[in-house]
Tab-separated table of C-alpha atoms in Angstrom:
chain	number	residue	atom	x	y	z
A	109	MET	CA	59.651	38.701	-34.024
A	110	SER	CA	56.627	36.588	-34.919
A	111	ARG	CA	56.480	32.812	-34.753
A	112	SER	CA	56.890	32.713	-38.534
A	113	GLY	CA	60.364	34.194	-38.111
A	114	LYS	CA	59.402	37.521	-39.687
A	115	LEU	CA	59.498	40.872	-37.971
A	116	ASP	CA	56.170	41.836	-36.451
A	117	GLY	CA	54.187	43.987	-38.836
A	118	MET	CA	56.011	42.756	-41.928
A	119	PRO	CA	54.166	41.022	-44.809
A	120	ASP	CA	53.462	37.309	-44.505
A	121	GLY	CA	53.449	36.463	-48.218
A	122	PRO	CA	56.376	36.058	-50.611
A	123	LEU	CA	55.715	39.391	-52.363
A	124	VAL	CA	55.613	43.056	-51.408
A	125	SER	CA	54.127	45.834	-53.507
A	126	THR	CA	55.914	48.936	-54.705
A	127	GLU	CA	53.564	50.949	-52.482
A	128	TRP	CA	54.613	48.939	-49.430
A	129	LEU	CA	58.290	49.335	-50.200
A	130	ALA	CA	57.956	53.078	-50.786
A	131	ASP	CA	56.381	53.388	-47.344
A	132	HIS	CA	59.194	51.380	-45.704
A	133	LEU	CA	62.331	52.586	-47.508
A	134	ASP	CA	63.476	54.488	-44.421
A	135	ASP	CA	62.759	51.644	-42.005
A	136	PRO	CA	66.116	50.574	-40.500
A	137	GLY	CA	64.793	47.022	-40.200
A	138	VAL	CA	64.307	46.733	-43.974
A	139	ARG	CA	67.089	46.107	-46.482
A	140	VAL	CA	66.570	46.193	-50.253
A	141	VAL	CA	68.725	44.004	-52.487
A	142	ASP	CA	69.170	44.733	-56.186
A	143	CYS	CA	69.677	41.305	-57.815
A	144	ARG	CA	69.842	42.271	-61.479
A	145	TRP	CA	71.795	39.864	-63.656
A	146	TYR	CA	71.625	39.019	-67.358
A	147	LEU	CA	71.901	35.786	-69.282
A	148	ARG	CA	74.284	36.198	-72.186
A	149	PRO	CA	74.102	36.158	-75.179
A	150	PHE	CA	70.376	36.896	-74.848
A	151	ASP	CA	71.044	40.164	-73.026
A	152	MET	CA	74.488	41.737	-72.990
A	153	ARG	CA	73.853	44.148	-70.136
A	154	ASN	CA	75.813	43.870	-66.914
A	155	GLY	CA	73.990	43.868	-63.579
A	156	ASP	CA	76.788	45.748	-61.831
A	157	ASP	CA	76.573	48.517	-64.412
A	158	GLU	CA	72.784	48.703	-64.239
A	159	TYR	CA	72.959	49.042	-60.453
A	160	ALA	CA	75.604	51.766	-60.750
A	161	LYS	CA	73.454	53.745	-63.181
A	162	ALA	CA	70.219	53.666	-61.199
A	163	HIS	CA	68.700	51.627	-58.395
A	164	ILE	CA	66.076	51.933	-55.708
A	165	PRO	CA	67.344	54.295	-52.983
A	166	GLY	CA	69.138	52.459	-50.201
A	167	ALA	CA	69.456	49.218	-52.144
A	168	VAL	CA	72.616	47.126	-52.028
A	169	HIS	CA	73.696	44.947	-54.924
A	170	ALA	CA	74.294	41.191	-54.770
A	171	ARG	CA	75.085	38.827	-57.608
A	172	TRP	CA	73.774	35.313	-57.314
A	173	ASP	CA	76.515	33.909	-59.593
A	174	THR	CA	79.511	35.354	-57.695
A	175	ASP	CA	78.714	36.981	-54.359
A	176	LEU	CA	76.274	34.237	-53.355
A	177	ALA	CA	77.815	31.317	-55.238
A	178	ASP	CA	80.311	28.586	-54.390
A	179	PRO	CA	83.650	29.619	-55.949
A	180	GLU	CA	84.802	25.991	-56.000
A	181	ARG	CA	82.049	25.094	-58.478
A	182	PRO	CA	82.144	28.082	-60.866
A	183	ASP	CA	80.746	26.191	-63.846
A	184	LEU	CA	77.580	25.286	-61.937
A	185	TRP	CA	77.001	28.579	-60.064
A	186	MET	CA	75.724	26.664	-57.068
A	187	LEU	CA	74.756	28.218	-53.761
A	188	ALA	CA	77.584	29.424	-51.540
A	189	GLY	CA	78.345	27.553	-48.361
A	190	PRO	CA	77.031	28.916	-45.054
A	191	ASP	CA	80.095	30.947	-44.096
A	192	ARG	CA	80.442	32.661	-47.470
A	193	PHE	CA	76.702	33.326	-47.681
A	194	ALA	CA	76.554	34.705	-44.146
A	195	ASP	CA	79.497	37.009	-44.865
A	196	ALA	CA	77.812	38.319	-48.017
A	197	MET	CA	74.672	39.134	-46.047
A	198	ALA	CA	76.440	40.570	-43.008
A	199	SER	CA	78.662	42.838	-45.124
A	200	ARG	CA	75.529	44.310	-46.714
A	201	GLY	CA	73.961	45.107	-43.363
A	202	ILE	CA	71.588	42.154	-43.423
A	203	GLY	CA	71.246	40.531	-40.033
A	204	ASP	CA	69.059	37.943	-38.392
A	205	ASP	CA	66.280	40.477	-37.725
A	206	THR	CA	66.425	42.277	-41.092
A	207	PHE	CA	63.456	42.093	-43.437
A	208	VAL	CA	64.873	41.735	-46.958
A	209	VAL	CA	63.194	42.819	-50.193
A	210	THR	CA	64.799	41.483	-53.378
A	211	TYR	CA	64.162	42.841	-56.843
A	212	ASP	CA	65.205	42.419	-60.468
A	213	ASP	CA	63.875	43.645	-63.810
A	214	GLN	CA	62.194	40.408	-64.929
A	215	HIS	CA	64.893	39.382	-67.413
A	216	VAL	CA	65.150	36.173	-65.405
A	217	THR	CA	63.762	35.339	-61.983
A	218	VAL	CA	66.990	36.140	-60.162
A	219	ALA	CA	65.236	38.011	-57.325
A	220	ALA	CA	63.456	34.729	-56.643
A	221	ARG	CA	66.850	32.995	-56.551
A	222	VAL	CA	68.049	35.274	-53.743
A	223	TRP	CA	64.660	34.934	-51.991
A	224	TRP	CA	65.088	31.153	-52.110
A	225	ALA	CA	68.731	31.292	-50.982
A	226	LEU	CA	67.871	33.328	-47.898
A	227	ARG	CA	65.132	30.869	-46.988
A	228	VAL	CA	67.522	27.939	-47.513
A	229	TYR	CA	69.672	29.504	-44.808
A	230	GLY	CA	66.737	29.901	-42.467
A	231	HIS	CA	65.947	33.579	-43.059
A	232	ALA	CA	62.152	33.779	-43.276
A	233	GLY	CA	62.042	37.579	-43.366
A	234	VAL	CA	62.316	37.999	-47.115
A	235	ALA	CA	60.001	38.905	-49.998
A	236	VAL	CA	60.269	39.737	-53.695
A	237	LEU	CA	59.246	43.156	-55.003
A	238	ASP	CA	56.212	42.545	-57.201
A	239	GLY	CA	56.921	44.028	-60.619
A	240	GLY	CA	60.553	44.759	-59.774
A	241	ILE	CA	62.352	47.955	-60.619
A	242	ASN	CA	60.451	48.233	-63.916
A	243	LYS	CA	57.161	48.805	-62.103
A	244	TRP	CA	58.893	51.060	-59.587
A	245	GLN	CA	60.194	53.316	-62.365
A	246	ALA	CA	56.986	53.155	-64.389
A	247	GLU	CA	55.189	54.636	-61.398
A	248	GLY	CA	57.633	57.548	-61.358
A	249	ARG	CA	59.302	56.549	-58.111
A	250	SER	CA	62.803	57.804	-57.434
A	251	THR	CA	66.064	56.010	-58.173
A	252	THR	CA	69.648	56.905	-57.375
A	253	SER	CA	73.193	56.110	-58.432
A	254	ALA	CA	74.526	56.563	-54.887
A	255	VAL	CA	76.028	53.347	-53.520
A	256	SER	CA	74.708	52.505	-50.078
A	257	SER	CA	76.750	50.910	-47.321
A	258	TYR	CA	75.671	49.775	-43.886
A	259	PRO	CA	77.346	48.686	-40.659
A	260	ARG	CA	78.194	45.009	-40.644
A	261	ALA	CA	75.371	42.920	-39.224
A	262	ARG	CA	75.199	39.472	-37.670
A	263	PHE	CA	73.700	36.873	-39.983
A	264	THR	CA	73.353	33.345	-38.629
A	265	PRO	CA	72.915	30.688	-41.346
A	266	ARG	CA	70.520	27.904	-40.382
A	267	PHE	CA	70.425	25.472	-43.291
A	268	ASN	CA	66.952	24.196	-44.183
A	269	PRO	CA	67.388	20.884	-46.047
A	270	ASP	CA	63.706	20.794	-47.010
A	271	LEU	CA	64.255	23.558	-49.567
A	272	TYR	CA	67.514	22.292	-51.080
A	273	THR	CA	67.964	19.221	-53.286
A	274	THR	CA	71.316	17.677	-54.165
A	275	HIS	CA	72.134	15.614	-57.247
A	276	GLN	CA	71.960	12.396	-55.275
A	277	GLN	CA	68.577	13.335	-53.836
A	278	MET	CA	67.266	14.178	-57.299
A	279	ARG	CA	68.468	10.831	-58.607
A	280	ALA	CA	66.625	9.123	-55.760
A	281	ALA	CA	63.434	11.089	-56.450
A	282	VAL	CA	63.079	9.954	-60.064
A	283	GLY	CA	60.316	7.385	-60.405
A	284	THR	CA	58.837	8.056	-56.959
A	285	SER	CA	55.739	9.969	-55.868
A	286	THR	CA	57.806	13.165	-55.593
A	287	ARG	CA	56.660	15.651	-58.214
A	288	LEU	CA	59.473	16.943	-60.430
A	289	VAL	CA	58.816	20.302	-62.069
A	290	ASP	CA	60.835	21.626	-65.005
A	291	GLY	CA	61.183	25.395	-64.680
A	292	ARG	CA	63.050	25.969	-67.960
A	293	MET	CA	61.524	28.220	-70.576
A	294	ALA	CA	60.591	26.599	-73.872
A	295	GLY	CA	63.686	27.822	-75.714
A	296	ALA	CA	66.031	26.371	-73.111
A	297	ARG	CA	64.215	23.029	-73.107
A	298	GLN	CA	64.431	22.831	-76.889
A	299	GLN	CA	68.148	23.622	-76.841
A	300	ASP	CA	68.817	21.093	-74.112
A	301	GLY	CA	66.858	18.390	-75.928
A	302	GLY	CA	65.895	16.427	-72.845
A	303	ALA	CA	64.385	16.427	-69.400
A	304	ILE	CA	64.577	14.576	-66.130
A	305	PRO	CA	62.179	11.619	-66.493
A	306	GLY	CA	58.700	12.160	-65.117
A	307	SER	CA	58.930	15.927	-64.846
A	308	ILE	CA	56.137	18.285	-65.815
A	309	VAL	CA	56.582	21.873	-67.024
A	310	ALA	CA	55.867	25.067	-65.072
A	311	PRO	CA	58.403	27.871	-65.749
A	312	GLY	CA	58.236	30.444	-62.992
A	313	ILE	CA	58.641	33.458	-65.249
A	314	GLU	CA	55.456	32.478	-67.086
A	315	PHE	CA	53.571	33.336	-63.894
A	316	THR	CA	54.352	37.024	-64.492
A	317	GLY	CA	52.303	39.403	-66.606
A	318	PRO	CA	53.260	42.075	-69.162
A	319	ASP	CA	53.938	44.577	-66.374
A	320	GLY	CA	56.184	42.122	-64.548
A	321	THR	CA	53.814	41.530	-61.647
A	322	TRP	CA	53.212	37.993	-60.455
A	323	ALA	CA	49.935	36.109	-60.764
A	324	LYS	CA	47.522	36.450	-57.862
A	325	PRO	CA	47.260	33.416	-55.553
A	326	GLY	CA	44.102	32.047	-57.141
A	327	GLU	CA	45.493	32.414	-60.645
A	328	ALA	CA	48.789	30.809	-59.592
A	329	ARG	CA	46.884	27.832	-58.207
A	330	ARG	CA	44.860	27.568	-61.428
A	331	ARG	CA	47.955	27.601	-63.618
A	332	LEU	CA	49.725	25.019	-61.482
A	333	ALA	CA	46.673	22.780	-61.611
A	334	THR	CA	46.482	23.156	-65.392
A	335	ALA	CA	50.132	22.123	-65.648
A	336	GLY	CA	49.496	19.109	-63.447
A	337	ALA	CA	51.806	20.606	-60.873
A	338	CYS	CA	49.482	21.273	-57.962
A	339	ALA	CA	50.394	20.354	-54.377
A	340	PRO	CA	50.408	18.656	-51.851
A	341	GLU	CA	52.860	16.002	-53.082
A	342	PRO	CA	56.528	16.644	-52.218
A	343	THR	CA	57.837	18.793	-55.054
A	344	ILE	CA	61.275	19.556	-56.476
A	345	ALA	CA	61.784	22.234	-59.117
A	346	TYR	CA	64.736	22.348	-61.498
A	347	CYS	CA	65.760	24.331	-64.560
A	348	ARG	CA	68.994	24.725	-66.498
A	349	GLY	CA	71.140	26.523	-63.938
A	350	GLY	CA	69.104	27.044	-60.775
A	351	VAL	CA	67.431	30.423	-61.354
A	352	GLY	CA	64.233	29.589	-63.246
A	353	ALA	CA	63.454	26.842	-60.744
A	354	CYS	CA	63.464	29.440	-57.972
A	355	GLY	CA	60.847	31.359	-59.950
A	356	THR	CA	58.782	28.183	-60.011
A	357	ALA	CA	59.237	27.806	-56.246
A	358	LEU	CA	58.080	31.420	-55.845
A	359	ALA	CA	54.983	30.709	-57.952
A	360	TYR	CA	54.192	27.814	-55.632
A	361	ALA	CA	54.679	30.059	-52.592
A	362	ILE	CA	52.278	32.617	-54.065
A	363	ALA	CA	49.788	29.777	-54.484
A	364	GLY	CA	50.187	28.936	-50.807
A	365	HIS	CA	52.782	26.162	-50.967
A	366	ASP	CA	56.069	27.468	-49.612
A	367	ASP	CA	57.829	24.124	-49.137
A	368	VAL	CA	58.968	23.434	-52.719
A	369	ALA	CA	62.614	22.403	-52.934
A	370	VAL	CA	65.017	23.455	-55.700
A	371	TYR	CA	67.589	21.174	-57.300
A	372	ASP	CA	70.501	23.575	-57.185
A	373	GLY	CA	72.681	21.956	-59.863
A	374	SER	CA	69.674	21.462	-62.160
A	375	TRP	CA	70.100	20.294	-65.754
A	376	THR	CA	73.648	21.656	-66.006
A	377	GLU	CA	74.793	19.293	-63.285
A	378	TRP	CA	72.424	16.463	-64.268
A	379	ILE	CA	74.025	15.946	-67.677
A	380	THR	CA	77.518	15.640	-66.177
A	381	ASP	CA	76.448	12.294	-64.692
A	382	PRO	CA	76.514	9.625	-67.433
A	383	ASP	CA	74.248	7.409	-65.330
A	384	ALA	CA	71.577	10.038	-64.702
A	385	PRO	CA	68.469	9.118	-66.723
A	386	GLN	CA	67.208	11.450	-69.407
A	387	ALA	CA	63.924	11.626	-71.282
A	388	LEU	CA	62.891	13.427	-74.404
A	389	ASP	CA	61.233	16.718	-73.635
A	390	GLU	CA	57.693	15.471	-73.881
A	391	ALA	CA	56.443	16.964	-70.633
A	392	PRO	CA	52.925	18.425	-70.847
A	393	GLN	CA	52.759	22.164	-71.276
A	394	GLY	CA	50.877	24.309	-68.778
């Protein structure tokens, strides 16, 4: 294990290529997690069904909104507590020394959500598959419908408060030097009709190209600078429900800034507080 917390020989960045994954599919220290999930009514597919039909060989399936969510706050889909999260990982064969690769199909940045969640619980050995399963299949790589299972592992949650922002912390950050970044896509912002005061706009999914691959580090830095969202100020990303903001945090990590926090409750929780300030969506566009 390296000092970064990742297995020796594993990638240091937040992404892995399809070529890298193909070379490491049989590595017992690597676990692949299919994170596919769809936002209705925009896409009526079901992630469980998509996994059952075809997935990357050896991949397990995990849903961010149920398996990895707090069942006591179902309307907010917030991150599961440490015991529930650890059980979800352990039951999928993911232990403290496992290198995890998450993937989706770019409908929303849900692979980034699981990447963020693992890091919140202190698991540095995680990366997102660049281009997701779409790129994997476009390259003619194999898929399977066989459901994989693994011996239960030992996953020790070590909560990292630097990556997680509560409602109270977000309230306290408004009007300070902390940079607030709105990760909602334009359609969601227009529907919501407001924003957290002082926030600028940098949706994570807009850092992906037509083939689903993420911007290179230099391009990610350029786009963040254009949006007025460059580091090194303390930064908190939010969106509507906590997924898009994780894509924004991933974009920052690609640019070399891996300490961006995510407001888990995001706009959905923000508007339940009658005293939480709101602004018209006039944030500058990147």
